[in-house]
PDB file of C-alpha atoms in Angstrom:
ATOM      1  CA  MET A   1      -7.344 -13.308 -11.201  1.00 88.00           C
ATOM      2  CA  SER A   2      -7.731  -9.876  -9.602  1.00 94.00           C
ATOM      3  CA  SER A   3      -9.627  -9.118  -6.470  1.00 97.00           C
ATOM      4  CA  THR A   4     -10.697  -5.877  -4.796  1.00 98.00           C
ATOM      5  CA  PHE A   5     -10.067  -4.652  -1.226  1.00 98.00           C
ATOM      6  CA  LYS A   6     -12.204  -1.900   0.039  1.00 98.00           C
ATOM      7  CA  TYR A   7     -10.399   0.132   2.758  1.00 97.00           C
ATOM      8  CA  ARG A   8     -12.738   2.054   5.035  1.00 96.00           C
ATOM      9  CA  PHE A   9     -11.985   4.193   8.087  1.00 96.00           C
ATOM     10  CA  GLN A  10     -14.848   6.033   9.672  1.00 94.00           C
ATOM     11  CA  SER A  11     -14.319   9.351  11.589  1.00 92.00           C
ATOM     12  CA  PRO A  12     -16.351  12.379  12.534  1.00 91.00           C
ATOM     13  CA  LEU A  13     -15.106  14.082   9.389  1.00 87.00           C
ATOM     14  CA  GLY A  14     -16.537  11.274   7.306  1.00 89.00           C
ATOM     15  CA  GLY A  15     -13.566   9.033   7.042  1.00 93.00           C
ATOM     16  CA  LEU A  16     -11.065   7.691   4.576  1.00 95.00           C
ATOM     17  CA  ALA A  17     -11.749   5.304   1.683  1.00 95.00           C
ATOM     18  CA  ALA A  18     -10.037   3.550  -1.232  1.00 96.00           C
ATOM     19  CA  ASP A  19     -10.760   0.496  -3.359  1.00 97.00           C
ATOM     20  CA  LEU A  20      -7.679  -1.337  -4.569  1.00 98.00           C
ATOM     21  CA  THR A  21      -7.961  -3.912  -7.314  1.00 98.00           C
ATOM     22  CA  ALA A  22      -4.873  -6.027  -7.910  1.00 98.00           C
ATOM     23  CA  GLU A  23      -3.503  -9.520  -8.674  1.00 96.00           C
ATOM     24  CA  TYR A  24      -0.205 -11.289  -8.104  1.00 95.00           C
ATOM     25  CA  ALA A  25       1.844 -13.512 -10.309  1.00 91.00           C
ATOM     26  CA  LEU A  26       5.408 -14.737 -10.781  1.00 86.00           C
ATOM     27  CA  PRO A  27       7.629 -12.122 -12.431  1.00 81.00           C
ATOM     28  CA  GLY A  28       7.635 -12.684 -16.143  1.00 75.00           C
ATOM     29  CA  ALA A  29       9.806 -11.883 -19.002  1.00 64.00           C
ATOM     30  CA  ASP A  30       7.238  -9.401 -20.293  1.00 71.00           C
ATOM     31  CA  ASP A  31       8.208  -5.837 -20.915  1.00 69.00           C
ATOM     32  CA  GLU A  32       5.614  -4.464 -18.491  1.00 80.00           C
ATOM     33  CA  PHE A  33       6.942  -1.562 -16.462  1.00 86.00           C
ATOM     34  CA  PHE A  34       7.311  -2.354 -12.759  1.00 91.00           C
ATOM     35  CA  LEU A  35       8.946  -0.918  -9.582  1.00 93.00           C
ATOM     36  CA  ARG A  36      11.264  -3.092  -7.704  1.00 94.00           C
ATOM     37  CA  VAL A  37      10.149  -2.854  -4.060  1.00 94.00           C
ATOM     38  CA  ASP A  38      12.528  -5.570  -2.713  1.00 92.00           C
ATOM     39  CA  ARG A  39      14.992  -8.027  -4.300  1.00 90.00           C
ATOM     40  CA  HIS A  40      12.095 -10.551  -4.851  1.00 92.00           C
ATOM     41  CA  VAL A  41       9.085  -8.257  -4.842  1.00 96.00           C
ATOM     42  CA  SER A  42       7.931  -5.904  -7.612  1.00 95.00           C
ATOM     43  CA  LEU A  43       4.881  -3.753  -8.224  1.00 97.00           C
ATOM     44  CA  SER A  44       3.146  -2.909 -11.539  1.00 95.00           C
ATOM     45  CA  LEU A  45       0.859   0.202 -11.587  1.00 96.00           C
ATOM     46  CA  PRO A  46      -1.965   1.297 -13.744  1.00 92.00           C
ATOM     47  CA  GLN A  47      -1.389   4.085 -16.255  1.00 92.00           C
ATOM     48  CA  GLY A  48      -1.859   7.555 -14.914  1.00 93.00           C
ATOM     49  CA  VAL A  49      -1.433   6.750 -11.232  1.00 94.00           C
ATOM     50  CA  SER A  50      -0.245   9.766  -9.156  1.00 94.00           C
ATOM     51  CA  TRP A  51       3.401   9.724  -8.023  1.00 94.00           C
ATOM     52  CA  ARG A  52       2.237  10.067  -4.395  1.00 94.00           C
ATOM     53  CA  ASP A  53      -0.175   7.167  -4.719  1.00 95.00           C
ATOM     54  CA  ALA A  54       2.611   5.108  -6.363  1.00 96.00           C
ATOM     55  CA  ALA A  55       4.971   5.899  -3.503  1.00 96.00           C
ATOM     56  CA  TRP A  56       2.467   4.893  -0.864  1.00 97.00           C
ATOM     57  CA  LEU A  57       1.351   1.757  -2.691  1.00 98.00           C
ATOM     58  CA  SER A  58       5.148   0.859  -2.834  1.00 97.00           C
ATOM     59  CA  PHE A  59       5.378   1.504   0.933  1.00 96.00           C
ATOM     60  CA  GLY A  60       2.379  -0.732   1.679  1.00 97.00           C
ATOM     61  CA  LEU A  61       3.892  -3.547  -0.316  1.00 97.00           C
ATOM     62  CA  ALA A  62       7.348  -2.961   1.163  1.00 95.00           C
ATOM     63  CA  ALA A  63       5.979  -3.503   4.697  1.00 96.00           C
ATOM     64  CA  HIS A  64       5.217  -7.126   3.627  1.00 96.00           C
ATOM     65  CA  ALA A  65       8.194  -7.664   1.407  1.00 95.00           C
ATOM     66  CA  PRO A  66      10.200  -9.944   3.857  1.00 95.00           C
ATOM     67  CA  ASP A  67       7.152 -12.276   4.264  1.00 96.00           C
ATOM     68  CA  LEU A  68       6.449 -12.292   0.471  1.00 96.00           C
ATOM     69  CA  ALA A  69      10.034 -13.102  -0.332  1.00 94.00           C
ATOM     70  CA  LEU A  70      10.099 -15.985   2.204  1.00 94.00           C
ATOM     71  CA  ARG A  71       6.961 -17.473   0.659  1.00 94.00           C
ATOM     72  CA  ASN A  72       8.073 -16.739  -2.921  1.00 93.00           C
ATOM     73  CA  PRO A  73      11.813 -17.176  -3.277  1.00 93.00           C
ATOM     74  CA  GLN A  74      11.426 -17.070  -7.048  1.00 93.00           C
ATOM     75  CA  GLY A  75       9.858 -13.641  -6.787  1.00 94.00           C
ATOM     76  CA  ILE A  76       6.380 -12.141  -6.894  1.00 95.00           C
ATOM     77  CA  ARG A  77       4.823  -9.274  -8.782  1.00 95.00           C
ATOM     78  CA  VAL A  78       1.797  -7.419  -7.496  1.00 96.00           C
ATOM     79  CA  ARG A  79      -0.139  -5.830 -10.394  1.00 96.00           C
ATOM     80  CA  VAL A  80      -2.423  -3.043  -9.390  1.00 97.00           C
ATOM     81  CA  THR A  81      -5.142  -2.605 -11.985  1.00 96.00           C
ATOM     82  CA  ALA A  82      -7.154   0.087 -10.274  1.00 97.00           C
ATOM     83  CA  LEU A  83      -6.974   2.432  -7.287  1.00 96.00           C
ATOM     84  CA  GLU A  84     -10.314   4.293  -6.886  1.00 95.00           C
ATOM     85  CA  PHE A  85     -11.452   6.669  -4.156  1.00 92.00           C
ATOM     86  CA  PRO A  86     -13.796   9.512  -3.471  1.00 87.00           C
ATOM     87  CA  LEU A  87     -11.721  12.678  -3.372  1.00 81.00           C
ATOM     88  CA  ALA A  88     -13.366  13.885  -0.233  1.00 78.00           C
ATOM     89  CA  HIS A  89     -12.278  10.801   1.709  1.00 78.00           C
ATOM     90  CA  PHE A  90      -8.838  10.280   0.444  1.00 83.00           C
ATOM     91  CA  ARG A  91      -5.205  11.058   1.322  1.00 90.00           C
ATOM     92  CA  SER A  92      -2.271   9.444  -0.453  1.00 93.00           C
ATOM     93  CA  GLU A  93      -1.346   7.503   2.720  1.00 95.00           C
ATOM     94  CA  VAL A  94      -4.486   5.620   2.336  1.00 96.00           C
ATOM     95  CA  ALA A  95      -3.014   3.830  -0.718  1.00 97.00           C
ATOM     96  CA  ALA A  96      -0.503   2.102   1.662  1.00 97.00           C
ATOM     97  CA  LEU A  97      -3.370   1.057   3.900  1.00 98.00           C
ATOM     98  CA  ALA A  98      -5.336  -0.309   0.978  1.00 98.00           C
ATOM     99  CA  MET A  99      -2.319  -2.299  -0.253  1.00 98.00           C
ATOM    100  CA  ASP A 100      -1.771  -3.586   3.256  1.00 98.00           C
ATOM    101  CA  GLY A 101      -5.381  -4.748   3.457  1.00 98.00           C
ATOM    102  CA  TRP A 102      -5.316  -6.287   0.046  1.00 98.00           C
ATOM    103  CA  ILE A 103      -2.134  -8.251   0.812  1.00 98.00           C
ATOM    104  CA  ARG A 104      -3.451  -9.519   4.138  1.00 97.00           C
ATOM    105  CA  GLN A 105      -6.849 -10.441   2.594  1.00 97.00           C
ATOM    106  CA  GLU A 106      -5.428 -12.098  -0.523  1.00 96.00           C
ATOM    107  CA  LEU A 107      -2.218 -13.749   0.762  1.00 95.00           C
ATOM    108  CA  SER A 108      -3.126 -14.299   4.462  1.00 95.00           C
ATOM    109  CA  LEU A 109      -0.055 -12.411   5.690  1.00 96.00           C
ATOM    110  CA  PRO A 110       0.169 -11.108   9.294  1.00 95.00           C
ATOM    111  CA  ASP A 111      -0.937  -7.629  10.415  1.00 96.00           C
ATOM    112  CA  HIS A 112       2.102  -5.330  10.751  1.00 95.00           C
ATOM    113  CA  GLY A 113       0.292  -2.525  12.457  1.00 96.00           C
ATOM    114  CA  LEU A 114      -0.378  -0.054   9.621  1.00 97.00           C
ATOM    115  CA  ARG A 115      -3.192   2.106  10.792  1.00 96.00           C
ATOM    116  CA  ALA A 116      -5.058   5.368  10.332  1.00 96.00           C
ATOM    117  CA  VAL A 117      -6.172   7.239  13.482  1.00 95.00           C
ATOM    118  CA  PHE A 118      -8.338  10.299  14.020  1.00 95.00           C
ATOM    119  CA  ASP A 119      -7.119  12.942  16.443  1.00 93.00           C
ATOM    120  CA  ALA A 120     -10.401  14.533  17.706  1.00 91.00           C
ATOM    121  CA  GLU A 121      -8.501  17.394  19.365  1.00 93.00           C
ATOM    122  CA  GLN A 122      -6.663  18.412  16.178  1.00 91.00           C
ATOM    123  CA  ARG A 123      -9.566  17.233  13.966  1.00 90.00           C
ATOM    124  CA  SER A 124      -7.101  15.564  11.584  1.00 92.00           C
ATOM    125  CA  TYR A 125      -5.793  12.123  10.607  1.00 94.00           C
ATOM    126  CA  GLY A 126      -2.640  10.535  11.638  1.00 93.00           C
ATOM    127  CA  PHE A 127      -1.040   7.276  10.527  1.00 95.00           C
ATOM    128  CA  HIS A 128       0.868   4.615  12.374  1.00 94.00           C
ATOM    129  CA  TRP A 129       3.244   2.407  10.470  1.00 95.00           C
ATOM    130  CA  GLY A 130       3.745  -0.398  12.990  1.00 92.00           C
ATOM    131  CA  GLU A 131       7.304  -1.618  13.086  1.00 88.00           C
ATOM    132  CA  GLN A 132       8.201   0.144   9.842  1.00 83.00           C
ATOM    133  CA  PRO A 133      10.545   3.088  10.030  1.00 79.00           C
ATOM    134  CA  GLU A 134       9.001   6.412   9.195  1.00 80.00           C
ATOM    135  CA  PRO A 135       8.070   6.292   5.439  1.00 84.00           C
ATOM    136  CA  PHE A 136      10.475   8.117   3.050  1.00 77.00           C
ATOM    137  CA  SER A 137      12.835   9.387   5.760  1.00 67.00           C
ATOM    138  CA  ASP A 138      16.324   9.190   4.441  1.00 62.00           C
ATOM    139  CA  ASP A 139      19.437  10.142   6.290  1.00 54.00           C
ATOM    140  CA  LEU A 140      20.937  11.367   3.073  1.00 44.00           C
ATOM    141  CA  LEU A 141      20.589  15.069   3.855  1.00 48.00           C
ATOM    142  CA  LYS A 142      22.018  14.892   7.395  1.00 47.00           C
TER     143      LYS A 142
END
């Protein structure tokens, strides 16, 4: 059964927001498209999701992949059924924070330090990814 997590971060600019509706199950033999996030963890996305949102949802799930794999050695699939947000209060990074919140709410996993912050001096948002390496930074081009 699916559940919804409502991510909210207030700031002087209004804030950031996203509602993530998802469910989890054992991986099946169905022919549903999915992304493999880890050896035992996969992600199914709703039709029409933006590639940026898909990447950040994957990152938010990957932050918890070791814990998920330990708890579910047979594998687990997270199926996102909706990602909704007001355009004025959204950046694609918020998808990772909504996934992190949903996982911690639904599966009682530990907080890994994924956070949004507001820099008053710059009047902009920043993001902290806890113990995770900087997202999407490959050493392939060095």
